[in-house]
Coordinates of C-alpha atoms in Angstrom, one line a residue:
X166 CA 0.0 0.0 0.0
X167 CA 3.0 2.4 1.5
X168 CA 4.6 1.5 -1.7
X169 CA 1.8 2.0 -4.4
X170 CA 1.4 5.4 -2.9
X171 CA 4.9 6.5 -3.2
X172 CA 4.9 5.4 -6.6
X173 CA 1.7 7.4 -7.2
X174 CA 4.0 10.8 -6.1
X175 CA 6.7 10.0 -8.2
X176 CA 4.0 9.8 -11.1
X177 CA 2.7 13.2 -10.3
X178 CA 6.0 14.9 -9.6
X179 CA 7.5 13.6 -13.0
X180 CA 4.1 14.5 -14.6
X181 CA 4.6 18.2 -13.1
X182 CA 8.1 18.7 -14.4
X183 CA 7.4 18.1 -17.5
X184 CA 4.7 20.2 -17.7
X185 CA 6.3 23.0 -16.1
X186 CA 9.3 22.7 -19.0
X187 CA 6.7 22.7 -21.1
X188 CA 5.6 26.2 -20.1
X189 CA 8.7 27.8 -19.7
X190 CA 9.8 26.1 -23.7
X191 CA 6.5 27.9 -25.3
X192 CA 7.4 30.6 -27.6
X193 CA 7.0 33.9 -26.6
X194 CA 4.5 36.2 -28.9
X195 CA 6.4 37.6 -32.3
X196 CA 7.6 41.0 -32.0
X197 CA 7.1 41.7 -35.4
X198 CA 3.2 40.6 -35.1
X199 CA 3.2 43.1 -31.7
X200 CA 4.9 45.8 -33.3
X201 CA 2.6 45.6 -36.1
X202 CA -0.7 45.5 -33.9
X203 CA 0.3 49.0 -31.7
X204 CA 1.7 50.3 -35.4
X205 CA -1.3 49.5 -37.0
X206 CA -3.6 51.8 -34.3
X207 CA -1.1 54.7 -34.9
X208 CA -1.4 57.7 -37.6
X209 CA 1.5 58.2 -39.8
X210 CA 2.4 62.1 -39.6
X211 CA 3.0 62.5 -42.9
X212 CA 0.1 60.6 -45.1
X213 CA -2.1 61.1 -42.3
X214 CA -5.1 58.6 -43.3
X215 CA -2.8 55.8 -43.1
X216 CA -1.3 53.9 -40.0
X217 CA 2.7 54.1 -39.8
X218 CA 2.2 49.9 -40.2
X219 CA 0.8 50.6 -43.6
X220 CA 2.3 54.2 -44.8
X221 CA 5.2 53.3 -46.9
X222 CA 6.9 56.9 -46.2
X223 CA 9.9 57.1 -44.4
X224 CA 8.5 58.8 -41.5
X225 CA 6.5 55.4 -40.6
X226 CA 9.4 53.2 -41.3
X227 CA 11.0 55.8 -37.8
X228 CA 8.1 55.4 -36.2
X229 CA 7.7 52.0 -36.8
X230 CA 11.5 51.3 -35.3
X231 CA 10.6 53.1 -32.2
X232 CA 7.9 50.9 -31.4
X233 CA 9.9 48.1 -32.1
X234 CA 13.0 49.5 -29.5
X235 CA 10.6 49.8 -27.0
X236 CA 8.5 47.0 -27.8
X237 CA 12.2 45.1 -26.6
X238 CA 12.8 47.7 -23.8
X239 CA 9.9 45.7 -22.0
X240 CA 7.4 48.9 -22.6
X241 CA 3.9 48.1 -22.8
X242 CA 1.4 49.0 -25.9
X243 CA -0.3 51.5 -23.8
X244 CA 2.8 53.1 -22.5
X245 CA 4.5 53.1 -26.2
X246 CA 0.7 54.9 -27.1
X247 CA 1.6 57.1 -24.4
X248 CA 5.2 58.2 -25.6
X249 CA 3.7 59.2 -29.0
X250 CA 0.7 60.9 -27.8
X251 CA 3.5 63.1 -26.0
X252 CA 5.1 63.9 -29.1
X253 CA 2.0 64.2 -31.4
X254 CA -1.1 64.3 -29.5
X255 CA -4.1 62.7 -29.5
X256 CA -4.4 63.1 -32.9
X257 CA -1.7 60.5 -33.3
X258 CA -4.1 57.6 -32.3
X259 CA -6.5 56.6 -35.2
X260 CA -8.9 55.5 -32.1
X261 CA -9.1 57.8 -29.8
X262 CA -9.3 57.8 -26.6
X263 CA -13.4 57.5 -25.3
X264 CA -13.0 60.6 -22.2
X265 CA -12.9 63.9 -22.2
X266 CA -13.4 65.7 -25.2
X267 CA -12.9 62.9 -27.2
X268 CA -15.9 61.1 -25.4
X269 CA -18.0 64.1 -26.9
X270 CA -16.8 63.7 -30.3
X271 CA -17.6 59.4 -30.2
X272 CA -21.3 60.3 -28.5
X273 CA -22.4 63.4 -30.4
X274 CA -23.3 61.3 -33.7
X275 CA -25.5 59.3 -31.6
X276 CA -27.2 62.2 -29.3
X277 CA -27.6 64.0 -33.0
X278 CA -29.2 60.9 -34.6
X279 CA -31.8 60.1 -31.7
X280 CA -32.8 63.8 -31.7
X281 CA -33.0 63.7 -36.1
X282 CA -35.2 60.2 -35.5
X283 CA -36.9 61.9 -32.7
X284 CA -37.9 65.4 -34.8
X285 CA -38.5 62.9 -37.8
X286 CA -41.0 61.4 -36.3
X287 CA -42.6 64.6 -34.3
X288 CA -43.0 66.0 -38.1
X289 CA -44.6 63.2 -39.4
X290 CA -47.0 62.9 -36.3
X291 CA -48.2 66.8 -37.1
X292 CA -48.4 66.3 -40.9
X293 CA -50.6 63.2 -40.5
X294 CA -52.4 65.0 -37.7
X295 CA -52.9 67.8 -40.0
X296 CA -54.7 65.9 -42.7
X297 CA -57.0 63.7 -40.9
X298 CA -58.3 67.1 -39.3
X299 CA -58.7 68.0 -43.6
X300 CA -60.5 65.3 -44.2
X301 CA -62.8 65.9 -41.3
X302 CA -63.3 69.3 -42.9
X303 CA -64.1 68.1 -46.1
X304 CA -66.2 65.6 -44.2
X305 CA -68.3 68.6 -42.2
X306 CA -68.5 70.5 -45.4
X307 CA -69.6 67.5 -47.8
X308 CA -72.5 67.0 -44.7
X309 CA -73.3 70.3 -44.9
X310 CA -76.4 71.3 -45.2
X311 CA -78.0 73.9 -48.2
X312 CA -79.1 75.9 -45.4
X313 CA -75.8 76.7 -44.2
X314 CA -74.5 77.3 -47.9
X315 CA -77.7 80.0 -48.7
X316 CA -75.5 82.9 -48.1
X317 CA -73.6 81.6 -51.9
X318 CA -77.2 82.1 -53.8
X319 CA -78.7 84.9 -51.9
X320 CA -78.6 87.9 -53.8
X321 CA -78.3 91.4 -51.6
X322 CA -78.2 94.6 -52.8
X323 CA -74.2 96.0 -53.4
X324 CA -73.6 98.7 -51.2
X325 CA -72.6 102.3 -52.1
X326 CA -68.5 102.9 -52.3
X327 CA -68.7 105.7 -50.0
X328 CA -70.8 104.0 -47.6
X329 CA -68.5 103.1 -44.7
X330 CA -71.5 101.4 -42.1
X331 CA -71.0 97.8 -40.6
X332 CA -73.9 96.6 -43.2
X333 CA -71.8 97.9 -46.0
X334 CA -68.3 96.7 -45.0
X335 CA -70.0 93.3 -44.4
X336 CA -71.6 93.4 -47.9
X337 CA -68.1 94.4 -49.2
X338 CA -66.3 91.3 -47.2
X339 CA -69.4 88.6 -49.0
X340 CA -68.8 90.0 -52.5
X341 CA -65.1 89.3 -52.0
X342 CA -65.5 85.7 -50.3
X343 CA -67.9 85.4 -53.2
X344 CA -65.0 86.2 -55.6
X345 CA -62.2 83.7 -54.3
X346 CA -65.0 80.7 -54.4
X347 CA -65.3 81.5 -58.3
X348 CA -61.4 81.8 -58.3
X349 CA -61.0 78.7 -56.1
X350 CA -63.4 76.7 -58.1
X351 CA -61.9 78.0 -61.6
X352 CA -57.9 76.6 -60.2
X353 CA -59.5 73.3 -59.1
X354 CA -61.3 72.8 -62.5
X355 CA -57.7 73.9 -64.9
X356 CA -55.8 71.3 -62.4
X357 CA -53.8 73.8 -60.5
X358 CA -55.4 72.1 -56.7
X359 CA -55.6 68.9 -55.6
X360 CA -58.9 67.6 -54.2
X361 CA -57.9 67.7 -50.5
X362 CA -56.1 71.3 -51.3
X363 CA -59.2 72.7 -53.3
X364 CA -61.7 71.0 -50.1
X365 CA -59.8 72.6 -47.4
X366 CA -59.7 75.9 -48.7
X367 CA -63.3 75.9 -50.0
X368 CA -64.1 74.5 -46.1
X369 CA -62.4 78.0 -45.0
X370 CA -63.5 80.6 -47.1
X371 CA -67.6 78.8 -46.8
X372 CA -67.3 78.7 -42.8
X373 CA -66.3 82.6 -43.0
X374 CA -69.1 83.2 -45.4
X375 CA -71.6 81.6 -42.9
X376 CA -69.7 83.7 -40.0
X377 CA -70.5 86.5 -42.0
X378 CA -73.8 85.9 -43.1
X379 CA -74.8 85.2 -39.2
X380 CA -73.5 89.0 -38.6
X381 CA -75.7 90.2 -41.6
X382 CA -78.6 88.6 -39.6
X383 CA -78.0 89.8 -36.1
X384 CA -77.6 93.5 -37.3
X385 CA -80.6 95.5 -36.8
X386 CA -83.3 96.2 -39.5
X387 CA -82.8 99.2 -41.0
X388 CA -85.7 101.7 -40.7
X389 CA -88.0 102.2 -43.6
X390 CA -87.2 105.2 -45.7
X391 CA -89.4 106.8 -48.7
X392 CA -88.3 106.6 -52.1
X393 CA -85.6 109.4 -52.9
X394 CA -87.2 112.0 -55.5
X395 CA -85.5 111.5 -58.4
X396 CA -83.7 114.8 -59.3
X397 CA -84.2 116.8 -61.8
X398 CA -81.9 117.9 -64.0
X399 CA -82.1 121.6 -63.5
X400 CA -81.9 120.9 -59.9
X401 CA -78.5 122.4 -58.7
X402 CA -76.1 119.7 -56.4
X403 CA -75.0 120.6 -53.1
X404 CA -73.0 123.6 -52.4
X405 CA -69.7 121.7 -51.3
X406 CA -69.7 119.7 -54.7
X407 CA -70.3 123.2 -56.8
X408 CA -67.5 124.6 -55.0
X409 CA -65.3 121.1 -56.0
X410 CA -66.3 121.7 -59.6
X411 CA -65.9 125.3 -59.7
X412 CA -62.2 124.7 -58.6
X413 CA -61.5 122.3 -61.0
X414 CA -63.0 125.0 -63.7
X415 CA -60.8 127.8 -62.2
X416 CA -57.6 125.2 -62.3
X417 CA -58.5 124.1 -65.8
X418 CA -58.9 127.4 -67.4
X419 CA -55.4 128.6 -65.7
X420 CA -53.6 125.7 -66.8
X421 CA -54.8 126.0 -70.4
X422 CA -54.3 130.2 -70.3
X423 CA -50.8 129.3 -69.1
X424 CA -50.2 126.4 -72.2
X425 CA -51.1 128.7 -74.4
X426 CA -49.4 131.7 -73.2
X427 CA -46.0 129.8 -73.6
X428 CA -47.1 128.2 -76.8
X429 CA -47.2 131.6 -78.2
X430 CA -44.0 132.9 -77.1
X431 CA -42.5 129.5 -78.3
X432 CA -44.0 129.3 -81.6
X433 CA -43.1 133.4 -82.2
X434 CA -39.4 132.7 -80.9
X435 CA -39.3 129.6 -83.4
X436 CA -40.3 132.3 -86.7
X437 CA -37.6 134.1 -87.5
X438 CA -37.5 136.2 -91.5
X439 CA -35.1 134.7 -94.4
X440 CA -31.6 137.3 -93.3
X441 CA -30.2 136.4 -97.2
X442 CA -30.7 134.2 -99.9
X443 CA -28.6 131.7 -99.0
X444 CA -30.5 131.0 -95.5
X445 CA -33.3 128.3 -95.9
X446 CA -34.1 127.7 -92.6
X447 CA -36.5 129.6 -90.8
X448 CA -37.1 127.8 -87.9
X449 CA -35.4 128.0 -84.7
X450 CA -35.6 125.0 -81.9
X451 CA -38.9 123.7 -83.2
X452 CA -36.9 123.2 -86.2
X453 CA -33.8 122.2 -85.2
X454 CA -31.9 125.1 -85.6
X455 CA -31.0 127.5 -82.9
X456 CA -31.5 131.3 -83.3
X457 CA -27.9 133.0 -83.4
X458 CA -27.2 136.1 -80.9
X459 CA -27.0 139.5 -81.7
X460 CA -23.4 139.5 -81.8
X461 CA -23.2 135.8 -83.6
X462 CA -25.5 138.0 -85.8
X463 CA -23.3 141.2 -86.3
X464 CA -19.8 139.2 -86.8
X465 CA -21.6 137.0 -89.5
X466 CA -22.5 140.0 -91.4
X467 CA -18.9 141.4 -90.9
X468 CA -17.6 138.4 -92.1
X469 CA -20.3 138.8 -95.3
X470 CA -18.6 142.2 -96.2
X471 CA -15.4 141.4 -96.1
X472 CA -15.5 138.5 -98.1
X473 CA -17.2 140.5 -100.8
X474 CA -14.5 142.6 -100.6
X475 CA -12.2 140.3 -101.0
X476 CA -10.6 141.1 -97.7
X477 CA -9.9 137.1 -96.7
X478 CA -8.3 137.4 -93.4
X479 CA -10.5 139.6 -92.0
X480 CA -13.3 137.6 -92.9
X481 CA -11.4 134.9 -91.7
X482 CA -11.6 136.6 -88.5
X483 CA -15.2 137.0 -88.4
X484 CA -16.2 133.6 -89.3
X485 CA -14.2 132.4 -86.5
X486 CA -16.0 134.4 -84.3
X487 CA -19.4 133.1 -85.3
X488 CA -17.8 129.8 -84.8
X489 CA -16.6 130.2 -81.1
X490 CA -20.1 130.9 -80.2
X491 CA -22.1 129.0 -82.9
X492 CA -20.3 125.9 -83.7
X493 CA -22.5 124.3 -86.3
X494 CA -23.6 127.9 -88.2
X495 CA -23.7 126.6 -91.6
X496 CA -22.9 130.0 -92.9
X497 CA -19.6 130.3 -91.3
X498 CA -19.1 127.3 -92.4
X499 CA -19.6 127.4 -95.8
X500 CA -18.0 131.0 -96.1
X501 CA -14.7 129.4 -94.6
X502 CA -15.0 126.4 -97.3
X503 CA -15.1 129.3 -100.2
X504 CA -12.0 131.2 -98.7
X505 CA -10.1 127.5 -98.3
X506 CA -10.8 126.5 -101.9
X507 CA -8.9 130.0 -103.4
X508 CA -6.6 128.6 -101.0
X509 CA -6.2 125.7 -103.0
X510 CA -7.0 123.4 -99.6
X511 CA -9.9 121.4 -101.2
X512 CA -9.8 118.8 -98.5
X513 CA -10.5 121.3 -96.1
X514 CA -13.1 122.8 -97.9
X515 CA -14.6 120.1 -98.5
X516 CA -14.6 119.0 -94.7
X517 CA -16.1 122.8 -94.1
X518 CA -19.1 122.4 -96.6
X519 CA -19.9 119.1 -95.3
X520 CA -19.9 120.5 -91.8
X521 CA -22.5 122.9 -92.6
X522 CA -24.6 120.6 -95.0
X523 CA -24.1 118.6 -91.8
X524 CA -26.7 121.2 -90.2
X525 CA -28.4 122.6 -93.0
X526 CA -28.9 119.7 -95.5
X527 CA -30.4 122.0 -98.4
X528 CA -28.3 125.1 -98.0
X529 CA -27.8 126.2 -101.6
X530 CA -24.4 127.8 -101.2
X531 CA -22.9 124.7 -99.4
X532 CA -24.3 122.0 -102.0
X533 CA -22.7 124.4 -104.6
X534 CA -19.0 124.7 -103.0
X535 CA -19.6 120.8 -102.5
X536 CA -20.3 120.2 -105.8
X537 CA -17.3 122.1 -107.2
X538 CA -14.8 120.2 -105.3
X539 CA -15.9 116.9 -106.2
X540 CA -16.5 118.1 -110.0
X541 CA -13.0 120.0 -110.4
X542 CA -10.5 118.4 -107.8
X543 CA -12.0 115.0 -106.9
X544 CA -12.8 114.0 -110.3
X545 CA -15.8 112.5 -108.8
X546 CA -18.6 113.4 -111.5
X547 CA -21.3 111.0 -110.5
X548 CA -21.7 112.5 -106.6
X549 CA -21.1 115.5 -108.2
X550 CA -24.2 115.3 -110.8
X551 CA -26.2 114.1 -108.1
X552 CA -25.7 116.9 -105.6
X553 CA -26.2 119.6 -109.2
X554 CA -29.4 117.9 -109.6
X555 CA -30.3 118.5 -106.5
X556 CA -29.4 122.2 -106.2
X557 CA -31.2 122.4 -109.9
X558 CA -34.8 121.3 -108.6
X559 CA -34.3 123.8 -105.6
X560 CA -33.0 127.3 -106.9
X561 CA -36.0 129.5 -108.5
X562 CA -35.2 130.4 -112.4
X563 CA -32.9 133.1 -112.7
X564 CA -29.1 133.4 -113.9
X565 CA -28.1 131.1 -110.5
X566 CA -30.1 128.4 -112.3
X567 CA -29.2 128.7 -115.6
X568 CA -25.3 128.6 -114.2
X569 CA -26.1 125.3 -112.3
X570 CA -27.3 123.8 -115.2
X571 CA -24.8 124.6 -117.6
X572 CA -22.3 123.2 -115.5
X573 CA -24.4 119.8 -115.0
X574 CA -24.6 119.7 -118.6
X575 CA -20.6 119.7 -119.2
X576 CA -20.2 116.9 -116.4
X577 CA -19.3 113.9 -118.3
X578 CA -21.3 110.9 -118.1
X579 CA -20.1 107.1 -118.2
X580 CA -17.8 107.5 -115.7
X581 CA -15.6 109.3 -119.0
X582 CA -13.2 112.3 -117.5
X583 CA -14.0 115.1 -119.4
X584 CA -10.5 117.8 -119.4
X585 CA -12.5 120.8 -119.4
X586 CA -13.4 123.0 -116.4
X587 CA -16.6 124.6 -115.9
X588 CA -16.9 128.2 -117.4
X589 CA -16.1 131.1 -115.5
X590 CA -18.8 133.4 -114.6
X591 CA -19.5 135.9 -116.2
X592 CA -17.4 139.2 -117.2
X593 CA -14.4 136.9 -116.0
X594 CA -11.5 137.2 -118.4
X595 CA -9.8 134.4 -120.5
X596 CA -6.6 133.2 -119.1
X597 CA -3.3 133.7 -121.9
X598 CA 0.1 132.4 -121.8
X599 CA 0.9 136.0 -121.7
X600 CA -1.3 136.1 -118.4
X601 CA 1.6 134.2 -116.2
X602 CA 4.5 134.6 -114.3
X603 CA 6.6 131.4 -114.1
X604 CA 9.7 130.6 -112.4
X605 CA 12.1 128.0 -110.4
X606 CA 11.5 127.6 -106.8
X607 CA 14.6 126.3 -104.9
X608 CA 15.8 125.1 -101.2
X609 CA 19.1 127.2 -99.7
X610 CA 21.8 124.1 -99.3
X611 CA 21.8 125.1 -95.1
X612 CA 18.1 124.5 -94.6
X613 CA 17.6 121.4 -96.9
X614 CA 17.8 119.2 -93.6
X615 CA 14.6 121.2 -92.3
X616 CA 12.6 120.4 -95.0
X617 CA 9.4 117.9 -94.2
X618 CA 8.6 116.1 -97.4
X619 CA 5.2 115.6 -96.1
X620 CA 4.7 119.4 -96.3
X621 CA 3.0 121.9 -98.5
X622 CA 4.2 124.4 -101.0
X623 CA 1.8 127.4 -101.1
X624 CA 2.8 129.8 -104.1
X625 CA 0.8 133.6 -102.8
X626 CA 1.0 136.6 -105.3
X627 CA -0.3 140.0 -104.0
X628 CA -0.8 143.1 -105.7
X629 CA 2.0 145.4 -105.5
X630 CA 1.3 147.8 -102.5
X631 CA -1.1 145.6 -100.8
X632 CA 1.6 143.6 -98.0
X633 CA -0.7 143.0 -95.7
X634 CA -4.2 142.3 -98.3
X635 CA -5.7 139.1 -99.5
X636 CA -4.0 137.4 -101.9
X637 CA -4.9 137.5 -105.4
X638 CA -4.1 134.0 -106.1
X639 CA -2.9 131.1 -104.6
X640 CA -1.4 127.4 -106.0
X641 CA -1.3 124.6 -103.7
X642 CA 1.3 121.7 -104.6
X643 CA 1.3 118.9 -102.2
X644 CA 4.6 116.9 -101.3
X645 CA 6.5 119.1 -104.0
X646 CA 9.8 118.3 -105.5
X647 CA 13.0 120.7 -105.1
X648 CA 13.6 122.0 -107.6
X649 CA 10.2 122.8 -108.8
X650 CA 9.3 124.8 -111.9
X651 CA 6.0 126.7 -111.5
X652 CA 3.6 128.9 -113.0
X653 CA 0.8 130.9 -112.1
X654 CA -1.5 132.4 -113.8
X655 CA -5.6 133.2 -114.1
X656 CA -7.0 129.9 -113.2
X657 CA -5.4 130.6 -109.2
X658 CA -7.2 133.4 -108.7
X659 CA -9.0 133.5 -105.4
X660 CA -12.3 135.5 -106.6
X661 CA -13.6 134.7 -109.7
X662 CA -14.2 137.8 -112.1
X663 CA -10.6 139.1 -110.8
X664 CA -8.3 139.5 -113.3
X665 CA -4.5 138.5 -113.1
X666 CA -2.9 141.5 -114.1
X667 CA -0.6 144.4 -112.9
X668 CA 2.5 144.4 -110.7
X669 CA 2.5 141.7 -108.2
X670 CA 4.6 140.6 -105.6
X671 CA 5.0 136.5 -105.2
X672 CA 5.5 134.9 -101.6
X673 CA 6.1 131.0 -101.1
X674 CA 5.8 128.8 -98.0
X675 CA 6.5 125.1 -97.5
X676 CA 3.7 124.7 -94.8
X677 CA 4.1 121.6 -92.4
X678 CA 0.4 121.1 -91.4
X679 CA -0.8 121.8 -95.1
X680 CA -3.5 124.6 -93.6
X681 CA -2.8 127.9 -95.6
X682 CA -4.6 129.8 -92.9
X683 CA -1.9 129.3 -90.2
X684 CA 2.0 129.4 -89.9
X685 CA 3.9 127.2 -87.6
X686 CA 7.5 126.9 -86.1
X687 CA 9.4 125.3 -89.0
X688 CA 7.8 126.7 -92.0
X689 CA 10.2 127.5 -94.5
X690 CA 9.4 130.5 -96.6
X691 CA 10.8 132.9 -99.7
X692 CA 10.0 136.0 -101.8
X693 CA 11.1 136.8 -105.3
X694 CA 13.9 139.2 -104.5
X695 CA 13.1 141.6 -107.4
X696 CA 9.2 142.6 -106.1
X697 CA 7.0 143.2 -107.5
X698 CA 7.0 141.3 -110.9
X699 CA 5.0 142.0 -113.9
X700 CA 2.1 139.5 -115.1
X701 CA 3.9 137.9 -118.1
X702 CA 7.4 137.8 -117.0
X703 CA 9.3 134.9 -116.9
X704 CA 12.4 133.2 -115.0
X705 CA 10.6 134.6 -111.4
X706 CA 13.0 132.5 -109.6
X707 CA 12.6 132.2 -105.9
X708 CA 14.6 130.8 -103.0
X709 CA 13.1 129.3 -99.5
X710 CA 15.5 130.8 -97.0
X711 CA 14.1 131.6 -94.4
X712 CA 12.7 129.8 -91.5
X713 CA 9.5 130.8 -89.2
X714 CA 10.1 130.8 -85.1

């Protein structure tokens, strides 16, 4: 017995000792599998949405090798999650923590999706509330009886406007109910309502129309009154509306004394006499036209004269008066185009005429200049022909006439040039060869690097004696040539009817801006050094030597 029971202990102790090196031989866990379990539940800094055990960046591999170090140090998970919350924060744990704030941020989903279910379901509850209490409505109102629905057929009387008693304002409210039935019922039948809509709404506006027609009923009866005479229609209306309708005669009759009053002055300020032949417009601004001061006035007539006289720059003068207050005159304008054309500047001219045809479309004077230009310098028979024509059908018989149509009838047609001018007028002299003074016109050597060979030549003769007169003709050559052979002769003069003849002394300037009515610095200019010359003579030879400051 003794025996089997000591070898019963020596059967357990063996058993124990191999169990307990059995314990102590079983492999501890990996540290790779441990370091990739705390890896895996921290962020990587630098991708952020990954965990440094699946970031490939070399920031996780670092991060990775410190878990490792201290995974062998003997540190636990939590204290390794610890070390790197130091360093980073919580934001380094992709779970965090479940206190604090972060307890707030793992609840507040919840606490907002209970209170969303919760108001879901409050708003449901109402809206189904809501429509069973419609379809009671439409219930009570399909049960209602015709009685209560009288007050839709019953016809009362409409009350006056100015009638402000209860009766009246009640009447007013039941013609209006009235009104939204008819448009309630006209929606429901083009498809605009549904059938609970169109039912709830009539429910409303019929319970206010019984409500209404309940008041109607309580208020008292109204005492019988007799039949109002009917007026006659002598019979005169109260005093306070004769005194209304007297006012509004009094207020009439002013206002239309008044219109008419300043129609008159406006009409007799619009009406102004013809001041010359040339001036077709009598209208002022009911026209279109405005009426020119008495100075615009006096230093257009000015500038009249002295272009009959043939005293150019003061006319020049007064045109350019009438301009600086009167922009547009058409006068002034058409004057100046005259004075630029015996200037030999038919660009300019041109540009002047059209300005004042610009304002006075049939002004004979300016259709005539225009004409010219195109006929003579532009070559351009077929605007020219038309704007003769038009001139023809306007100007009353007489020797202006007859002019205008001779010229029209030597315009060629075809589109053919024809070489001949239009004839002079009449009394004008016939141009000769002995009628001409020709010449040479040269550059001195030391100014030749002034000269612009965009510039001007203007060739001026002047009557001997007359220095500071008009000129008595003029010969424009653009972009000219050095040296330049000229002549001048009858077909340069400024006015015709003048004759080239006589002593004269010749001027030339090469002009930069091309305008013969202005000088500028850098104009070069000359004079025949053996003033004044005889029409006829030849060899006039004439150097520029001289330069204007």
């Amino acid at each position: 017995m003794r025996t089997m029971l000591l070898r019963t202990l020596f059967g357990l102790c063996v058993l124990f000792a191999l169990s307990t090196s059995n314990l102590h031989a079983a492999p501890a866990p990996d540290l790779e599998d441990r370091t990739r379990e705390i890896a895996s539940e921290l962020r990587c800094v630098v991708c952020q949405n990954l965990s440094i055990a699946d970031s490939p960046s070399e920031m996780a591999q670092q991060m990775r090798a410190v878990v490792r170090e201290q995974l062998e140090a003997g540190k636990s998970p939590q204290e390794i999650k610890d070390f790197f919350v130091s360093k980073y924060g919580e934001w380094v744990l992709l779970k965090p923590k479940t206190s604090g704030v972060s307890l707030l941020l793992w609840v507040l989903p919840y606490v907002v999706l209970v209170v969303g279910v919760i108001a879901a379901l409050w708003i449901i509850r109402r809206w189904v509330s809501k429509k069973k209490s419609a379809q009671a409505a439409v219930s009570a109102a399909t049960s209602q009886s015709p009685v209560d629905r009288a007050w839709l057929k019953q016809d009362l009387p409409e009350p006056d406007l100015d009638d402000n008693s209860a009766k009246a304002q009640l009447l007013h409210n039941r013609t209006r109910l009235k009104n939204e039935i008819s448009e309630l019922e006209f929606d429901f039948q083009s498809g605009k309502l549904s059938d609970a809509d169109y039912n709830a709404l009539k429910q409303e506006i019929e319970t206010k129309g019984m409500t209404l027609h309940q008041q109607l009923d309580a208020l008292p009866p109204e005492p019988t009154l007799k039949a109002p005479k009917r007026k006659s229609a002598d019979q005169k209306l109260p005093p306070d509306r004769n005194r209304i309708r007297r006012w509004q005669l009094v207020i009439g009759g002013v206002f239309l004394m008044l219109f008419g009053l300043a129609l008159g002055v406006m009409l007799t300020k619009s009406v102004r006499p013809r001041e010359s032949s040339n001036d077709t417009m009598t209208g002022d601004f009911l026209t279109g036209t405005n009426s020119p001061s008495g100075e615009t006035r006096a230093a257009l007539t000015e500038g009249k004269q002295a272009f009959a006289r043939q005293e150019f720059p003061k006319a020049i003068e007064a045109f350019k008066k009438v301009l600086a207050t009167d922009p547009s005159n058409p006068e002034a304008h058409s004057y100046m185009g005259f004075i630029l054309i015996q200037a030999g500047h038919a660009d300019g001219a041109l540009m002047a005429f059209d300005r004042a045809l610009s304002q006075a479309p049939n002004l004979p004077m300016a259709l005539w200049g225009k004409a010219m230009i195109l006929y003579r310098e532009k070559k351009d028979f077929a605007a020219a022909r038309e704007i003769f024509e038009n001139l023809l059908s306007r100007v009353p018989p007489g020797e202006e006439r007859n002019e205008i149509a001779k010229v029209l009838a030597e315009i060629p047609t075809g589109g053919a040039q024809k070489s001949q001018r239009a004839s002079p007028a009449p009394n004008a002299p016939v141009a000769s060869s002995s009628a001409q003074i020709s010449g040479k016109i040269t550059i001195d050597p030391k100014l030749k690097a002034s000269v612009d060979p965009n510039a001007s030549l203007f060739i001026i003769a002047r009557p001997a004696g007359a220095a500071a007169g008009p000129p008595l003709a003029v010969k424009k050559i653009d972009k000219p040539t050095f040296p330049l052979n000229y002549t001048l002769g009858q077909e340069n003069v400024m006015m015709q009817g003048t004759p080239f003849t006589g002593k004269i002394n010749i001027t030339v300037r090469l002009d930069k801006d091309g305008n013969p009515t202005t000088r500028g610095p850098g104009d070069l200019t000359g004079d025949n050094k053996k003033n004044p010359a005889e029409v006829g003579t030849k060899n006039v030879d004439i150097v520029l030597d001289q330069v204007t400051k």
